[in-house]
JSON list of C-alpha atoms in Angstrom, two decimals:
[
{"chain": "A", "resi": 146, "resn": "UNK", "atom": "CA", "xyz": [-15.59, -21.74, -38.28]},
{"chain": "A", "resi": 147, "resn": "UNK", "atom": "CA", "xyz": [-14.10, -19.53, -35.55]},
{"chain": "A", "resi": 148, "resn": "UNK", "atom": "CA", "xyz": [-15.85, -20.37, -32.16]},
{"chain": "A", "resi": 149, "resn": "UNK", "atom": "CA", "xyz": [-16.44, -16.98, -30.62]},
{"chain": "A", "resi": 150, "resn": "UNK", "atom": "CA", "xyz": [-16.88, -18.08, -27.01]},
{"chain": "A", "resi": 151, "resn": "UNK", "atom": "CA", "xyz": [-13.35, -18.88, -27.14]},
{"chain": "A", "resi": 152, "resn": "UNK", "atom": "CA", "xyz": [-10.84, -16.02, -25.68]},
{"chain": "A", "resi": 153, "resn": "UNK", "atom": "CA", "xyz": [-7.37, -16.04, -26.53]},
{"chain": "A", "resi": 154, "resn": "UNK", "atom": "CA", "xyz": [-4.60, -14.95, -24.32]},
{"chain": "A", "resi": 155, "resn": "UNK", "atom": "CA", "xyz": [-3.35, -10.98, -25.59]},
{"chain": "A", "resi": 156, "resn": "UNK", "atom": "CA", "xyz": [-0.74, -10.86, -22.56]},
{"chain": "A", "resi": 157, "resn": "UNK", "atom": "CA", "xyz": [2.09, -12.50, -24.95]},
{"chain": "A", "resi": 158, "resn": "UNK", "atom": "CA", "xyz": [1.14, -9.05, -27.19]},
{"chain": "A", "resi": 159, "resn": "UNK", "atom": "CA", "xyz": [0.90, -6.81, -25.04]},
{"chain": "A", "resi": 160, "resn": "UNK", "atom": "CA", "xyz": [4.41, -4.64, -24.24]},
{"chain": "A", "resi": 161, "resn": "UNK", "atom": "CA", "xyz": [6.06, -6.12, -21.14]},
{"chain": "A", "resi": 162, "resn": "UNK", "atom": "CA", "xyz": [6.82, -4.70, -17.88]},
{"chain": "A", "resi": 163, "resn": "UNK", "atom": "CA", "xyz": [10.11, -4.51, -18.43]},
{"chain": "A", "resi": 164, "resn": "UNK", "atom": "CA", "xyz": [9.37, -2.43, -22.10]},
{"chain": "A", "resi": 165, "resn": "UNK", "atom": "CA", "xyz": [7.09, 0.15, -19.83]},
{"chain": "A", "resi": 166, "resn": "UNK", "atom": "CA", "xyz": [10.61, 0.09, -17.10]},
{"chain": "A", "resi": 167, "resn": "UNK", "atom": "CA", "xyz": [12.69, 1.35, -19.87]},
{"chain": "A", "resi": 168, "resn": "UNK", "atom": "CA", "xyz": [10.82, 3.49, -21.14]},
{"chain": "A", "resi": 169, "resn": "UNK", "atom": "CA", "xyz": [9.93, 5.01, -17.36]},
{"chain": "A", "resi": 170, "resn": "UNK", "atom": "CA", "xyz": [13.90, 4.74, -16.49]},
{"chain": "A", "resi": 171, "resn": "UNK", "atom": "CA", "xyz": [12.28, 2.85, -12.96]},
{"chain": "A", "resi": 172, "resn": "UNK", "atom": "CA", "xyz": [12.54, -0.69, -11.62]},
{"chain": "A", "resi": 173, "resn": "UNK", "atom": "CA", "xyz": [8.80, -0.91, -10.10]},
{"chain": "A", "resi": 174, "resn": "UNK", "atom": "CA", "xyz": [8.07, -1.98, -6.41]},
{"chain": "A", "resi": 175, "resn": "UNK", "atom": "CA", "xyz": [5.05, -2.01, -4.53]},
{"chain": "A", "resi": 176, "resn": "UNK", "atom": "CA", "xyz": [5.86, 0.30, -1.27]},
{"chain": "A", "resi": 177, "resn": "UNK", "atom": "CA", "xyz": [2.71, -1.00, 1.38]},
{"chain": "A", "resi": 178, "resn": "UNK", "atom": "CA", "xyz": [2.53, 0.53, 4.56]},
{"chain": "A", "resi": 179, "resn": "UNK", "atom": "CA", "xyz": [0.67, -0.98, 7.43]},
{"chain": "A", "resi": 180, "resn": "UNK", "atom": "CA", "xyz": [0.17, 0.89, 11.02]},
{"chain": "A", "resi": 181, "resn": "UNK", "atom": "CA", "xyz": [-2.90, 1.81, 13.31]},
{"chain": "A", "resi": 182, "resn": "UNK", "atom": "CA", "xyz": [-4.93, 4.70, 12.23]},
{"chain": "A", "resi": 183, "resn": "UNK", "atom": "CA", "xyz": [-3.31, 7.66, 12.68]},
{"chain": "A", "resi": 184, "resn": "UNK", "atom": "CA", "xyz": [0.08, 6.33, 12.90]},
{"chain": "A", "resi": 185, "resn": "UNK", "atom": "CA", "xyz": [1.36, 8.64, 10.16]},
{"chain": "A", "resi": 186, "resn": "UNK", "atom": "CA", "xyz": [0.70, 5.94, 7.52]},
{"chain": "A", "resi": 187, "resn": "UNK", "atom": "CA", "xyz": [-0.41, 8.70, 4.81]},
{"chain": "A", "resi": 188, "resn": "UNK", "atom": "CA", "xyz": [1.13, 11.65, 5.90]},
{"chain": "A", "resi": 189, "resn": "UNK", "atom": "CA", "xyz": [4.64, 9.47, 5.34]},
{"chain": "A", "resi": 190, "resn": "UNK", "atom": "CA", "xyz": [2.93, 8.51, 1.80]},
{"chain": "A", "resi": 191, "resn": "UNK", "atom": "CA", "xyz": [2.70, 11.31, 0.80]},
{"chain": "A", "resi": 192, "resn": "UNK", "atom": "CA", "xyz": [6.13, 13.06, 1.70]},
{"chain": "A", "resi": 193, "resn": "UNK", "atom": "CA", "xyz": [7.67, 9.83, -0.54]},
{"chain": "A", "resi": 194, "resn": "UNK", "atom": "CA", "xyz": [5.98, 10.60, -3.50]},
{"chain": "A", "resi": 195, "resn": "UNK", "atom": "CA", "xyz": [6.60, 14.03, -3.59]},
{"chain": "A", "resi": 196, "resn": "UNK", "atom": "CA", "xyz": [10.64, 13.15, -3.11]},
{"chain": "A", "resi": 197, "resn": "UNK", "atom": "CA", "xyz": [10.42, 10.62, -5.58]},
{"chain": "A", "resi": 198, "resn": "UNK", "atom": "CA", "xyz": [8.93, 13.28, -7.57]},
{"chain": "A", "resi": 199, "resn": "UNK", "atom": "CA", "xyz": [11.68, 15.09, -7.37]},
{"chain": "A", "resi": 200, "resn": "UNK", "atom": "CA", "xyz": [13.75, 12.51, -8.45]},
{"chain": "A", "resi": 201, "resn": "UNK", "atom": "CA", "xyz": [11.96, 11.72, -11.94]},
{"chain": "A", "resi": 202, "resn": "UNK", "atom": "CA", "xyz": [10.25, 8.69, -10.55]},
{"chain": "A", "resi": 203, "resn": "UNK", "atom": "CA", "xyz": [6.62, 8.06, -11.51]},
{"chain": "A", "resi": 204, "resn": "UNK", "atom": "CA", "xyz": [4.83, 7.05, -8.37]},
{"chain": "A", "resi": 205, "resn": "UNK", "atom": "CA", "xyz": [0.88, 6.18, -7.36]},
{"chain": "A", "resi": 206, "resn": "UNK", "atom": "CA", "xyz": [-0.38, 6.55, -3.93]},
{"chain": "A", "resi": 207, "resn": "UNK", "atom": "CA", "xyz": [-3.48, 4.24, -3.46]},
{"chain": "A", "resi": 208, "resn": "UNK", "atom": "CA", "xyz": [-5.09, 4.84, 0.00]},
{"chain": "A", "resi": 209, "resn": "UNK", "atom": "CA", "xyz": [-8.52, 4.73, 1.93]},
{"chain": "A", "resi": 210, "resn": "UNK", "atom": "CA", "xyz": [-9.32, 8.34, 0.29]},
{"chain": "A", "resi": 211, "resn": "UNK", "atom": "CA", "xyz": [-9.46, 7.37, -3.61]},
{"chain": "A", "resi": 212, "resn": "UNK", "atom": "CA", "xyz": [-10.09, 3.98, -3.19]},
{"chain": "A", "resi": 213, "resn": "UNK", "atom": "CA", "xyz": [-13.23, 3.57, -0.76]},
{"chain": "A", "resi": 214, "resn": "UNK", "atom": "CA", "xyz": [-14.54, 6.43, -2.59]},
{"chain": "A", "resi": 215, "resn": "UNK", "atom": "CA", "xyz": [-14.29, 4.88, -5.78]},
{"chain": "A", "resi": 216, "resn": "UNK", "atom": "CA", "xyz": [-14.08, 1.18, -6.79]},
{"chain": "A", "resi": 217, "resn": "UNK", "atom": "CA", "xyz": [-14.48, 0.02, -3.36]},
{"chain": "A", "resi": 218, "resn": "UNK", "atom": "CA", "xyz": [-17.47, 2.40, -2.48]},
{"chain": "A", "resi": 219, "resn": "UNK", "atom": "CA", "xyz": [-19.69, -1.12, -2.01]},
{"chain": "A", "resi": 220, "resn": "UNK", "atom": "CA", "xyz": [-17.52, -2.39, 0.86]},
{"chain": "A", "resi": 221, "resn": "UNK", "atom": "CA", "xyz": [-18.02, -2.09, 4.64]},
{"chain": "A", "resi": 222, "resn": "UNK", "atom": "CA", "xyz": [-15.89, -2.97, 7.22]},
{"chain": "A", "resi": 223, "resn": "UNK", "atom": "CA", "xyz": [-17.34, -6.15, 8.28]},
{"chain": "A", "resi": 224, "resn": "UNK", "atom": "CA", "xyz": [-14.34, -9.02, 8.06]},
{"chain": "A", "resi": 225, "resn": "UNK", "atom": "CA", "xyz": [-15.14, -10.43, 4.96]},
{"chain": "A", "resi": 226, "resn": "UNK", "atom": "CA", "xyz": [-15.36, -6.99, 3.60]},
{"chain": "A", "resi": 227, "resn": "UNK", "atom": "CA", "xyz": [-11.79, -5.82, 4.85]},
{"chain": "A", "resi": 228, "resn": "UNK", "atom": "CA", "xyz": [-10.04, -8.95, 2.97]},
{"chain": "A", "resi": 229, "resn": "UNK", "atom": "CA", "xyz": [-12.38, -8.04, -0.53]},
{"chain": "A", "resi": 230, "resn": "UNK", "atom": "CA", "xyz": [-10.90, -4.69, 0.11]},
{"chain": "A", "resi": 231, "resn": "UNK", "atom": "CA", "xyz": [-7.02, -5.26, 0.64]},
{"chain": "A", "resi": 232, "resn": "UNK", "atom": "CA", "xyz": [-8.01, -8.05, -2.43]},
{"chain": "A", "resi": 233, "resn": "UNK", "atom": "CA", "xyz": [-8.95, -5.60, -4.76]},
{"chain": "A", "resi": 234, "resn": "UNK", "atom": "CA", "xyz": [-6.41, -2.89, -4.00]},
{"chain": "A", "resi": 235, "resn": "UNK", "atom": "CA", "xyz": [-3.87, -5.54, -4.24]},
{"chain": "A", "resi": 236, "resn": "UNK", "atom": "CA", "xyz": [-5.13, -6.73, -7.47]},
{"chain": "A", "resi": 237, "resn": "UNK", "atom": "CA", "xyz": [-5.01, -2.78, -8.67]},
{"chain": "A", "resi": 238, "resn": "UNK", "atom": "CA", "xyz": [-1.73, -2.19, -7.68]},
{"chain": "A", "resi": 239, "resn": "UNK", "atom": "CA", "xyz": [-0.17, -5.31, -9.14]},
{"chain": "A", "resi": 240, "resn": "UNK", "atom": "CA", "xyz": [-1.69, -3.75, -12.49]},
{"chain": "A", "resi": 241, "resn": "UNK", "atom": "CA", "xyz": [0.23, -0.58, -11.29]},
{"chain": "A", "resi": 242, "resn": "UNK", "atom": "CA", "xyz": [3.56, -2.61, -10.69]},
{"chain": "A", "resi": 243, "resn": "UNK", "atom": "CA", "xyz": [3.73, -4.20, -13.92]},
{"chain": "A", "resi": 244, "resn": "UNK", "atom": "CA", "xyz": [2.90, -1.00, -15.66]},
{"chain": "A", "resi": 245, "resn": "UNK", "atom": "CA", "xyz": [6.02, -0.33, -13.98]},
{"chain": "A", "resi": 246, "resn": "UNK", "atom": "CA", "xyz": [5.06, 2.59, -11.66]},
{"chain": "A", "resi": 247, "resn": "UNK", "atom": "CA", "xyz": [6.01, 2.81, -7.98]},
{"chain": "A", "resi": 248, "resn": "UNK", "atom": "CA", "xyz": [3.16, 2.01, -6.32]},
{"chain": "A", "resi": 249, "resn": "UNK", "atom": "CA", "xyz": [2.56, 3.00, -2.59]},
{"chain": "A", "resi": 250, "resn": "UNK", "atom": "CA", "xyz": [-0.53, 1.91, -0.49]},
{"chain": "A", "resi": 251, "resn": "UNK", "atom": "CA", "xyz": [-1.24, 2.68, 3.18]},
{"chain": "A", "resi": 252, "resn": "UNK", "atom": "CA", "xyz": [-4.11, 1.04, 4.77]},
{"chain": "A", "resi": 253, "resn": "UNK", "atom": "CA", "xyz": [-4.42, -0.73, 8.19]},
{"chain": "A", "resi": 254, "resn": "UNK", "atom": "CA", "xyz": [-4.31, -3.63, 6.73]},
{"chain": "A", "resi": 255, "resn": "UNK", "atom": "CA", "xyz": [-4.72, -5.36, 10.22]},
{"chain": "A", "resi": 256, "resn": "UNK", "atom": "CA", "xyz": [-3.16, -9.05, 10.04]},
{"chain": "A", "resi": 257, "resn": "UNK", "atom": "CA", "xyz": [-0.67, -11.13, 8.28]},
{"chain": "A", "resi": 258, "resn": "UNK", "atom": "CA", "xyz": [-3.27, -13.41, 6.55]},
{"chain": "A", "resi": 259, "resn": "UNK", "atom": "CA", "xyz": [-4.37, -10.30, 4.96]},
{"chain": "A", "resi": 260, "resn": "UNK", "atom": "CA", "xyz": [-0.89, -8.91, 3.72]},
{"chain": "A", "resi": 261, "resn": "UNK", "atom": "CA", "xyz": [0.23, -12.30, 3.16]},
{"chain": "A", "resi": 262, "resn": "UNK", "atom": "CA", "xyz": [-2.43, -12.44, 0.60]},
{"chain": "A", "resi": 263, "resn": "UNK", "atom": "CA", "xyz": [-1.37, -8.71, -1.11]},
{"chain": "A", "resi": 264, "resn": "UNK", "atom": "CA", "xyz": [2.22, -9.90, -0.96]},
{"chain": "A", "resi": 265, "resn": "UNK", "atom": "CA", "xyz": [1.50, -12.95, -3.10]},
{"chain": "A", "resi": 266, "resn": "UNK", "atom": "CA", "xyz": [-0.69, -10.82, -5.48]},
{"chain": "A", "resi": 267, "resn": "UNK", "atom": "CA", "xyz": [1.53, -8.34, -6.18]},
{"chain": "A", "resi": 268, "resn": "UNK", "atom": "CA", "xyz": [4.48, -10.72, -5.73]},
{"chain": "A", "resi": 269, "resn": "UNK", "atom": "CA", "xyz": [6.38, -10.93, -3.02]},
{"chain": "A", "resi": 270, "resn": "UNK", "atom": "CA", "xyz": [9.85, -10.19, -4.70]},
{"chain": "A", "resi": 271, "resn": "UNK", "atom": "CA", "xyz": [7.65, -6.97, -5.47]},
{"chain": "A", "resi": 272, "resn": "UNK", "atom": "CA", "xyz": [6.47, -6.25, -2.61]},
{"chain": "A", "resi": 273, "resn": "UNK", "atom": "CA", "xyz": [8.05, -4.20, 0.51]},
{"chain": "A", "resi": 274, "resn": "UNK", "atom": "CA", "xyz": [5.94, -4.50, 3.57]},
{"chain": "A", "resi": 275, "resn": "UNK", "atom": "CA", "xyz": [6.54, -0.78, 6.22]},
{"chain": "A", "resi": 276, "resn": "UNK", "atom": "CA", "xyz": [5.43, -1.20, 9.19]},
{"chain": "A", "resi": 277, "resn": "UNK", "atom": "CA", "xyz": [4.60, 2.57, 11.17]},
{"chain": "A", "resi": 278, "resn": "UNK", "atom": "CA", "xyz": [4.66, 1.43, 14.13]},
{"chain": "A", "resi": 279, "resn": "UNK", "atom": "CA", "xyz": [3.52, 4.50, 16.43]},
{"chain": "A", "resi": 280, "resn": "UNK", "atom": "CA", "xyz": [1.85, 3.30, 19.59]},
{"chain": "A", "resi": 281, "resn": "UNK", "atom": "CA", "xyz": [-1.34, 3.35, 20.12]},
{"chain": "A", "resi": 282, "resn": "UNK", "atom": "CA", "xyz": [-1.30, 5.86, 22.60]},
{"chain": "A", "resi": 283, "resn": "UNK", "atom": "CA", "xyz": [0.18, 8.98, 20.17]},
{"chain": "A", "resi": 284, "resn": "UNK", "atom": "CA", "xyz": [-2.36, 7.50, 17.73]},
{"chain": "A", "resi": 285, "resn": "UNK", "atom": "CA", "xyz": [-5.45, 8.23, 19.71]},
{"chain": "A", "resi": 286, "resn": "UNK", "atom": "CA", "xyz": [-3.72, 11.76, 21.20]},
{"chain": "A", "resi": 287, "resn": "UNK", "atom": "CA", "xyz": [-3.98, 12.79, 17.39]},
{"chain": "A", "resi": 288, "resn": "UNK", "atom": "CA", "xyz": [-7.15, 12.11, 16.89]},
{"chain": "A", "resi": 289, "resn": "UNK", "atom": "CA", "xyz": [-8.52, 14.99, 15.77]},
{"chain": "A", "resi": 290, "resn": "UNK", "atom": "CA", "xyz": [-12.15, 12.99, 14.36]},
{"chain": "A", "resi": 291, "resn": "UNK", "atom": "CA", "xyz": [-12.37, 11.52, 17.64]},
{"chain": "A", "resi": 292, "resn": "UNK", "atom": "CA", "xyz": [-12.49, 8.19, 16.11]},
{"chain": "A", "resi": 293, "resn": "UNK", "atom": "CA", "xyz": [-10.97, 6.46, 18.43]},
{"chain": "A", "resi": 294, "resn": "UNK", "atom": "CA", "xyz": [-12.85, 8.03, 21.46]},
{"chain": "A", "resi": 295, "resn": "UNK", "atom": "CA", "xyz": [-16.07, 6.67, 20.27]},
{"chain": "A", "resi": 296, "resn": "UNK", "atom": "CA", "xyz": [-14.49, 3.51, 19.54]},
{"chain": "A", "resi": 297, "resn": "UNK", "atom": "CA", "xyz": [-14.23, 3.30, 23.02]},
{"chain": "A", "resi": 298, "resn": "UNK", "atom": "CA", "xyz": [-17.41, 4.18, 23.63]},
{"chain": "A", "resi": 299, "resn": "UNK", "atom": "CA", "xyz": [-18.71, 1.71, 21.35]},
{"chain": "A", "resi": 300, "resn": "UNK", "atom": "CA", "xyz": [-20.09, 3.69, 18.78]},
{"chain": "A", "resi": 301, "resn": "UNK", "atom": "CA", "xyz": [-17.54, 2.25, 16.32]},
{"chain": "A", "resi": 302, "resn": "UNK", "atom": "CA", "xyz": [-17.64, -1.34, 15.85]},
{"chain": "A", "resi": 303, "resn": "UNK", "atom": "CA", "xyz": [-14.43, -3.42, 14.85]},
{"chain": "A", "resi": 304, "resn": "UNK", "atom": "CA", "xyz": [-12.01, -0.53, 15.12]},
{"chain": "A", "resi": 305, "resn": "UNK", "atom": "CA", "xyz": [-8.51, -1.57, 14.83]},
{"chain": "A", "resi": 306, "resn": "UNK", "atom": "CA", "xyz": [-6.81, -0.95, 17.83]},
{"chain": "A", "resi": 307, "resn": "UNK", "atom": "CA", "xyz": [-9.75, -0.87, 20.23]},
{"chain": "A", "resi": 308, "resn": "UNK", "atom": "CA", "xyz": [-12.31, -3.84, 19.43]},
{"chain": "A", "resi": 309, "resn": "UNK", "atom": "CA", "xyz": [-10.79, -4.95, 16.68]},
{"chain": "A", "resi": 310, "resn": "UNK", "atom": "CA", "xyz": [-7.27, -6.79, 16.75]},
{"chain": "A", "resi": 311, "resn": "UNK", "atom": "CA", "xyz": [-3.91, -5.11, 15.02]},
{"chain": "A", "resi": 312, "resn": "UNK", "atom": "CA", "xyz": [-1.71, -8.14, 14.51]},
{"chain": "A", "resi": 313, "resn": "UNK", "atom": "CA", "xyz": [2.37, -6.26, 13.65]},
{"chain": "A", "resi": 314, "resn": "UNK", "atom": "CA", "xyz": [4.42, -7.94, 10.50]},
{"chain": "A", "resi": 315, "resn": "UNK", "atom": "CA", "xyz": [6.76, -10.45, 12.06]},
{"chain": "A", "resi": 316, "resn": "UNK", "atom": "CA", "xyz": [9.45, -9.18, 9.47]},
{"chain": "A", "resi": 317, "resn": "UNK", "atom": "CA", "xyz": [8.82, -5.90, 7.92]},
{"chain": "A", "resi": 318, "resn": "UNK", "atom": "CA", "xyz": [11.32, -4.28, 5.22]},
{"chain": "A", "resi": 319, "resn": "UNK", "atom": "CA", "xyz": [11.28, -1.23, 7.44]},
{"chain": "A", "resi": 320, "resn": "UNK", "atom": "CA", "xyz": [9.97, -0.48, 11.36]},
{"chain": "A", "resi": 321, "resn": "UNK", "atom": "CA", "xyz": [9.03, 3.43, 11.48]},
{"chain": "A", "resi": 322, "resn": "UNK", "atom": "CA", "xyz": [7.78, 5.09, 15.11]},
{"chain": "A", "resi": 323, "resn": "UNK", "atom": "CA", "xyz": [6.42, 8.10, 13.88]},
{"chain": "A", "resi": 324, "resn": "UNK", "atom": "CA", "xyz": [6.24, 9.38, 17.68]},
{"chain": "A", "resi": 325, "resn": "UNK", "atom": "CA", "xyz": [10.53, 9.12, 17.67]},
{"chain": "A", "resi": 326, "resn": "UNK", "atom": "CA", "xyz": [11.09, 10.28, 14.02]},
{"chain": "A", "resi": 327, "resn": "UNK", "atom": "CA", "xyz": [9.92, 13.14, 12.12]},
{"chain": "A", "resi": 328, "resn": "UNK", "atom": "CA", "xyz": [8.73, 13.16, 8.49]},
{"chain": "A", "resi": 329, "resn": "UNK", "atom": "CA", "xyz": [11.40, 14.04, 6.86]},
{"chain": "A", "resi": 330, "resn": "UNK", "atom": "CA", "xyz": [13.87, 11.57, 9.06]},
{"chain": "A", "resi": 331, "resn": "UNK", "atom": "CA", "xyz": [10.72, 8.86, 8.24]},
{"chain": "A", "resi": 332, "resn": "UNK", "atom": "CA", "xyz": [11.58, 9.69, 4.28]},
{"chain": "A", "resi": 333, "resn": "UNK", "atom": "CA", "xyz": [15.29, 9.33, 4.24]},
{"chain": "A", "resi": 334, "resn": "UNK", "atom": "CA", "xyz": [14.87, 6.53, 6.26]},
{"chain": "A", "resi": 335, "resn": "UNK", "atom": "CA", "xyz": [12.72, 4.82, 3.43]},
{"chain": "A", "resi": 336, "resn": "UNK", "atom": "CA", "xyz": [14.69, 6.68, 0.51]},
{"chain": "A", "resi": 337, "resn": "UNK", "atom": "CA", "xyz": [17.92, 4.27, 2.03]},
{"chain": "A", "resi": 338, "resn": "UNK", "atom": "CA", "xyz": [15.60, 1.19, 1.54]},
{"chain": "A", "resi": 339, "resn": "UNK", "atom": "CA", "xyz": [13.65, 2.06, -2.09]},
{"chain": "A", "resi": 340, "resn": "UNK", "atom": "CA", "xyz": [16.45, 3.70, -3.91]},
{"chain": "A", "resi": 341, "resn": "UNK", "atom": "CA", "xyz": [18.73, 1.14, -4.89]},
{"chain": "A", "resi": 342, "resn": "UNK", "atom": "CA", "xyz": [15.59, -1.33, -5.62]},
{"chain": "A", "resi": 343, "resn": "UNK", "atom": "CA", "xyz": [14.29, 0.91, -8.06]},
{"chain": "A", "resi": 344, "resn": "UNK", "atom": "CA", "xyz": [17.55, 2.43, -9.41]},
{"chain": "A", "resi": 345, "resn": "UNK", "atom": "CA", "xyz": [17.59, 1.68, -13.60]},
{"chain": "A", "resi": 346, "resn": "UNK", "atom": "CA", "xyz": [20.65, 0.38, -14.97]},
{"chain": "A", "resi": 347, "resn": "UNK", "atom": "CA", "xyz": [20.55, 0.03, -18.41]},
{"chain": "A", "resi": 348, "resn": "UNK", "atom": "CA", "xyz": [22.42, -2.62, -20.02]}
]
């Protein structure tokens, strides 16, 4: 008799990433963008997708905004509650990935342990790690939720930047300085990189 505590394995049923691809016309990649807050992580996000958009490309932004307000609405930002979170949104945009959708996420994500452990999630063949690297200084001058001013006063604990550390990728795909390059130069910048990575050839 058929045990029902057993489970067996659907994922050799299921339509592959490469069938979802096809049908798309899209190689997927997971676009992550690290950076202080306020470096232009989002804004730069968001001007991809829409060119991408333009393009016929499928895309997903996953960010702070839908995510910390949704399935991540139980997490603070204690250290063991940062890693759960970049777990977790890692986890949701491998599912992303191999449903073959470009997938971009911008979060702080402070250290390389951190997006070290997204990268190997996702996959690091997968995965293409931007670093906006606007100095701290234009970060704070655009401020406008003060966030950073009463991080200095103390009234936010563990802010990146201020008391808590900001370690930058060793090797990034892409550096951006959002204080040197505008949005649109930011996006053509990135369009050189993602393009040819998730150009379909069919055979």
């Amino acid at each position: 008799m058929e045990n029902k505590n057993n489970i067996y394995p659907i994922f050799d049923k299921m339509l592959t990433r490469a069938d979802k691809e096809a049908l798309l016309n899209q190689h997927s990649v997971m676009i992550w963008f690290t950076g202080l807050s306020g470096s232009g992580k989002s804004t730069i996000a968001i001007a991809l997708e829409r060119e991408l958009q333009k393009r016929g490309l499928l895309c997903r932004i996953l960010d702070g905004d839908n995510i910390r307000s949704g399935i991540n609405n139980n997490l603070g930002f204690s250290e063991e509650d940062r890693v759960e979170n970049i777990r977790r949104i890692a986890e949701i945009g491998k599912l992303f990935v191999d449903t073959g959708i470009i997938t971009i996420a911008a979060f702080i994500s402070p250290n390389n342990d951190i997006r070290e452990m997204a990268a190997n999630i996702i996959g690091k063949e997968n995965f293409l790690e931007i670093f906006v690297s606007t100095p701290i200084e234009e970060c704070e001058r655009r401020d406008v939720k003060g966030l950073y001013a009463k991080a200095r006063r103390g009234e936010i604990k563990n802010f990146t930047g201020i008391s808590a550390p900001f370690e930058a990728p060793a090797n990034p795909a892409l550096s951006i300085d959002t204080s040197k390059l505008s949005v649109e130069e930011s996006v053509n910048k990135l369009l050189e990189l993602i393009l040819p990575k998730i150009s379909f050839k069919k055979d």
